mmCIF file of C-alpha atoms in Angstrom:
data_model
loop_
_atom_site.group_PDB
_atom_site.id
_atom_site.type_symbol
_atom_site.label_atom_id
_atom_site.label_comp_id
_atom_site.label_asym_id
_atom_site.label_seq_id
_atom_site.Cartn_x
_atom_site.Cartn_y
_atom_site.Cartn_z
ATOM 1 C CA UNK R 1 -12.600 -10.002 -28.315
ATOM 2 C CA UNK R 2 -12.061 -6.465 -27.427
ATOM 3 C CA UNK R 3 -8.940 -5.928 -25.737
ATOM 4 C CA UNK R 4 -9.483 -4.617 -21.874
ATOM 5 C CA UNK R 5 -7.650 -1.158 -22.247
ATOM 6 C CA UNK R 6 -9.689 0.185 -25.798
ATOM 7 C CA UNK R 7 -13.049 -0.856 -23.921
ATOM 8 C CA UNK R 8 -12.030 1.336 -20.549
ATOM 9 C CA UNK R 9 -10.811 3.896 -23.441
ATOM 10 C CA UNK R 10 -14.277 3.898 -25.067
ATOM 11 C CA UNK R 11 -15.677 3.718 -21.550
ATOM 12 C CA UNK R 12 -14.192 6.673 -20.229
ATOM 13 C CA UNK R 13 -15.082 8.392 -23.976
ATOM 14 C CA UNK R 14 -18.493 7.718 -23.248
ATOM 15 C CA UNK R 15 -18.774 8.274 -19.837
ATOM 16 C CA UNK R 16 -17.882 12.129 -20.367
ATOM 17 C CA UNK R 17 -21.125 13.309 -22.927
ATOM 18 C CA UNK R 18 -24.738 13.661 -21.926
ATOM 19 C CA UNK R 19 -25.814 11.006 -23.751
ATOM 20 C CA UNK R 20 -23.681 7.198 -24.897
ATOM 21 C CA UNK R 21 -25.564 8.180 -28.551
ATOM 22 C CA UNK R 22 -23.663 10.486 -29.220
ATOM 23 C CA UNK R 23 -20.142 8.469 -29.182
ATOM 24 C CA UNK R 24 -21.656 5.960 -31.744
ATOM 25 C CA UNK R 25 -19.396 6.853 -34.550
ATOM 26 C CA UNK R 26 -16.543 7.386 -32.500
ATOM 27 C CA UNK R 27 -17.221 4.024 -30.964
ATOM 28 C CA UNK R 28 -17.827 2.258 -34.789
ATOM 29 C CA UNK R 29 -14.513 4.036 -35.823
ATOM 30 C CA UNK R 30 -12.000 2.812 -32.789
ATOM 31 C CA UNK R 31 -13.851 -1.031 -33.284
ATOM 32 C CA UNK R 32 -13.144 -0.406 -36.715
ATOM 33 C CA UNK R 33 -9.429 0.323 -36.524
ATOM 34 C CA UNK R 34 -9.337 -2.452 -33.845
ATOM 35 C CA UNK R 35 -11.156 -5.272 -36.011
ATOM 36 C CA UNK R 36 -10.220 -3.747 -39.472
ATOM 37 C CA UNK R 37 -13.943 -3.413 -40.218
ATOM 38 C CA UNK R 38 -17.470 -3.346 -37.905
ATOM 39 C CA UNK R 39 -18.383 -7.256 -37.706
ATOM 40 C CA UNK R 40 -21.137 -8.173 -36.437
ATOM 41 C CA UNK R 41 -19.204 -9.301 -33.321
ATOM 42 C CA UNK R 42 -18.046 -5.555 -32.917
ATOM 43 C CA UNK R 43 -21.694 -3.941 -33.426
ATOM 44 C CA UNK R 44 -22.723 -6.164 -30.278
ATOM 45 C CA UNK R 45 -19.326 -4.694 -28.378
ATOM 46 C CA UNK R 46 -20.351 -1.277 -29.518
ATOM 47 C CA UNK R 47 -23.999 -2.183 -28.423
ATOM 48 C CA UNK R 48 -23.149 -2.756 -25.297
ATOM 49 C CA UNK R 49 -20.934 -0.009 -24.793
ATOM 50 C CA UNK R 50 -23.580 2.381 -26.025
ATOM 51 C CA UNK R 51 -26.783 0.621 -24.702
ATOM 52 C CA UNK R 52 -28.214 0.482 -28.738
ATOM 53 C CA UNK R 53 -29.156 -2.349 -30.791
ATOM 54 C CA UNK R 54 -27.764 -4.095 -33.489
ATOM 55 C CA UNK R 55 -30.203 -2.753 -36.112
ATOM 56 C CA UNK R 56 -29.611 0.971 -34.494
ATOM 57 C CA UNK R 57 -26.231 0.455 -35.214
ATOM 58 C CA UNK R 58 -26.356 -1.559 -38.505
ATOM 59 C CA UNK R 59 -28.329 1.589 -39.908
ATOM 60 C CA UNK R 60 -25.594 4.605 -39.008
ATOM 61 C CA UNK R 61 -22.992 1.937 -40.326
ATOM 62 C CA UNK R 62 -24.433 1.513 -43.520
ATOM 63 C CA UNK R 63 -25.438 4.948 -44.251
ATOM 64 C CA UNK R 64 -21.709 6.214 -43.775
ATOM 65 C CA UNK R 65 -19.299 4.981 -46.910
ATOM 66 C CA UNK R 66 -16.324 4.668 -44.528
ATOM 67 C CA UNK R 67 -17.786 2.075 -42.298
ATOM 68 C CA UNK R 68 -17.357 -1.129 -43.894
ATOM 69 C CA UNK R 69 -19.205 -3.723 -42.907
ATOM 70 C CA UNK R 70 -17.399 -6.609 -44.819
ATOM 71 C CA UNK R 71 -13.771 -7.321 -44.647
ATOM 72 C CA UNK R 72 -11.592 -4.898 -46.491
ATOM 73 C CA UNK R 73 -7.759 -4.657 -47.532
ATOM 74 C CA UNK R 74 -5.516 -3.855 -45.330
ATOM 75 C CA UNK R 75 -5.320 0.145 -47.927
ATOM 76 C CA UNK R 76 -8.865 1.099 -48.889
ATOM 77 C CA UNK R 77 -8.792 2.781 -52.292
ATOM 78 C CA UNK R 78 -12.191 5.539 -52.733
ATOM 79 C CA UNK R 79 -11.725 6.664 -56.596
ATOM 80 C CA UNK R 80 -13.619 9.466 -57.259
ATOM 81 C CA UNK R 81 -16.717 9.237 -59.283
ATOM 82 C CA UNK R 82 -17.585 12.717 -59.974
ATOM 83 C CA UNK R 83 -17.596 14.278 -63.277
ATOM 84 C CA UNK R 84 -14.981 16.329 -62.611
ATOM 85 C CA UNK R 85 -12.368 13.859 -62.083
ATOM 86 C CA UNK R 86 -14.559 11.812 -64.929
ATOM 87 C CA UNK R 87 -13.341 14.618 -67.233
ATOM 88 C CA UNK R 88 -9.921 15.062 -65.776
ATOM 89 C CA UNK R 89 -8.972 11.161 -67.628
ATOM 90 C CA UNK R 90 -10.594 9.771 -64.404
ATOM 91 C CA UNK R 91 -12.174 6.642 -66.411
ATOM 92 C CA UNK R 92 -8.730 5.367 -67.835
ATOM 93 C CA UNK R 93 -7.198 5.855 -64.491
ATOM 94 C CA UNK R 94 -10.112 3.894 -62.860
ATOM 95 C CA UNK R 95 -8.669 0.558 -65.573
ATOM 96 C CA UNK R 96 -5.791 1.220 -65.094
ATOM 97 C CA UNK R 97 -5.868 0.257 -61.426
ATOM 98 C CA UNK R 98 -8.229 -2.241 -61.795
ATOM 99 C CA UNK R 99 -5.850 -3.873 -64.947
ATOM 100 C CA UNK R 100 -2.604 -3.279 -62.028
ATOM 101 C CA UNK R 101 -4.243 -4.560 -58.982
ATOM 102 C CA UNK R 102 -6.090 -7.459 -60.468
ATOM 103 C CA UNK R 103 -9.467 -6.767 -59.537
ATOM 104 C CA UNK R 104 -12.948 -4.844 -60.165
ATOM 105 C CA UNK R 105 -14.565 -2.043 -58.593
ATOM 106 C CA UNK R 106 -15.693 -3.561 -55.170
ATOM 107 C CA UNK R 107 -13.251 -6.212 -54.881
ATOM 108 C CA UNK R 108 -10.212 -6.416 -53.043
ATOM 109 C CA UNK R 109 -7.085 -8.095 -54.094
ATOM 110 C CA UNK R 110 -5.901 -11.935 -53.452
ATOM 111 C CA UNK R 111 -3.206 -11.001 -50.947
ATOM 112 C CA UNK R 112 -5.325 -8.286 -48.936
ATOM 113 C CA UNK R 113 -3.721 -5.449 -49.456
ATOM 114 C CA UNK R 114 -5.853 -3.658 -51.743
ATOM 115 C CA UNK R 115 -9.977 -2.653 -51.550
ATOM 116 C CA UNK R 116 -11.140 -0.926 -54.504
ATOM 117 C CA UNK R 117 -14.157 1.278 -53.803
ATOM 118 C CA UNK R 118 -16.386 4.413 -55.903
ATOM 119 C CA UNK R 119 -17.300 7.243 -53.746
ATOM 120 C CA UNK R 120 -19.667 10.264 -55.422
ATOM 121 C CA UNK R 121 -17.269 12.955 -54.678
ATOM 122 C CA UNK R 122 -14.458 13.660 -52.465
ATOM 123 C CA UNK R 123 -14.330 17.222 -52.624
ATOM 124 C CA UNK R 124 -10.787 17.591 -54.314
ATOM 125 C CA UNK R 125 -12.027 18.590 -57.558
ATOM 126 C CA UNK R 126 -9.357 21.261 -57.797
ATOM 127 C CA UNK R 127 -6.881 17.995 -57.351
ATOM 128 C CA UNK R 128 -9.085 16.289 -60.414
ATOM 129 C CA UNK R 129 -9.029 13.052 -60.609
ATOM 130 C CA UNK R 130 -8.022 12.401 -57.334
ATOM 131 C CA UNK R 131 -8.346 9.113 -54.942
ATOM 132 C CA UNK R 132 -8.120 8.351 -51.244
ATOM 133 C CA UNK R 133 -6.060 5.759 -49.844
ATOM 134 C CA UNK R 134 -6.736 5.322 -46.242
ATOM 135 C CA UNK R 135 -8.609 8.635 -46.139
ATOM 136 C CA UNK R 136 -5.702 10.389 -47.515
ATOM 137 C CA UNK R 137 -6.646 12.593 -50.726
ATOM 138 C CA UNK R 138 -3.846 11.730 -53.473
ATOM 139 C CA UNK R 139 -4.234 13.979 -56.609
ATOM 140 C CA UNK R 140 -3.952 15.162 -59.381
ATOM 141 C CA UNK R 141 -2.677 11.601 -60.440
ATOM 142 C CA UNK R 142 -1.817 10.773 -63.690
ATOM 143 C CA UNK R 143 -0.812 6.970 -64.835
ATOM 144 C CA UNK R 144 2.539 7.170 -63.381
ATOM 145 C CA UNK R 145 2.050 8.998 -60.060
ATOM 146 C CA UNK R 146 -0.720 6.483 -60.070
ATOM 147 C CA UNK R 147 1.938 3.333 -60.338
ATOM 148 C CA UNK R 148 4.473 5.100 -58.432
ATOM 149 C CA UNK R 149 1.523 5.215 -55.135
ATOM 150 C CA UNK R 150 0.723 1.654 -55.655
ATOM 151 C CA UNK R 151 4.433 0.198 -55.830
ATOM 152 C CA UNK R 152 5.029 2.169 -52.814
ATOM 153 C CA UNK R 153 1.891 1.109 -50.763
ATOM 154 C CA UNK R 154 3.482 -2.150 -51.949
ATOM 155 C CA UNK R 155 6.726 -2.220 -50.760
ATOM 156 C CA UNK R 156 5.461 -1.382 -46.948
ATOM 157 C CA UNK R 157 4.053 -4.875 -46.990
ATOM 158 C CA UNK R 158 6.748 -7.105 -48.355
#
């Protein structure tokens, strides 16, 4: 359930444009953050909020690769899978962190924590190969910056 003060939030967000439409990824994004991903139960909240249907909604959150619509760890990991950071050693950084966390590209780790994820490009090819972590470019990485960013991602939950 949506907590009372982030739907008057969203309400008063809203309530200041020309047209609810035009919130919708601002809406997505807060339910988001709320629910730690859009559920279907928060597309109906954002529905209502907006006056647009599931499917409507269901179609901007699928096109955009930082709206997930599954459960994901509590740090998102985009690796960059652009030739650039492909030619930078990319590929054996991309094992690496699957061999360390446990897991394969799309999967996220037993405890939670972690969400493995490709994205085309991030735009940091000057920071080649680079990864986000919660939307937060990290880069040029090598094996050790790599494991250094993981243990301390780590040590914030435990």
């Amino acid at each position: 359930m949506l907590p009372e003060t982030l739907k008057t939030e969203l309400q008063e967000k809203i309530a200041r444009v020309a047209h609810p439409r035009e919130m919708a990824i601002d809406v997505i994004n807060a339910l988001q953050d709320h629910f730690g991903y859009f559920s279907d139960e928060a597309m109906a909240q954002a529905g209502d909020l907006l006056g647009m249907t599931p499917l409507e909604l269901d179609e901007l959150a699928t096109f955009y690769t930082f709206i997930y619509r599954e459960p994901v760890g509590r740090h998102v990991i985009h690796v960059c899978d652009s030739l650039i950071c492909w030619m930078e050693n990319g590929e054996n950084l991309v094992a690496h962190l699957c061999e360390r966390l446990g897991i394969r590209m799309g999967e996220t780790t037993a405890d939670g924590l972690f969400t493995l994820l490709p994205v085309c490009c991030i735009g940091y090819c000057d920071r080649a190969p680079a990864i986000l972590v919660d939307r937060k470019v990290h880069g040029p990485l090598t094996l050790a910056t790599l494991d250094q960013l993981i243990d301390t991602l780590k040590e914030k939950h435990s």
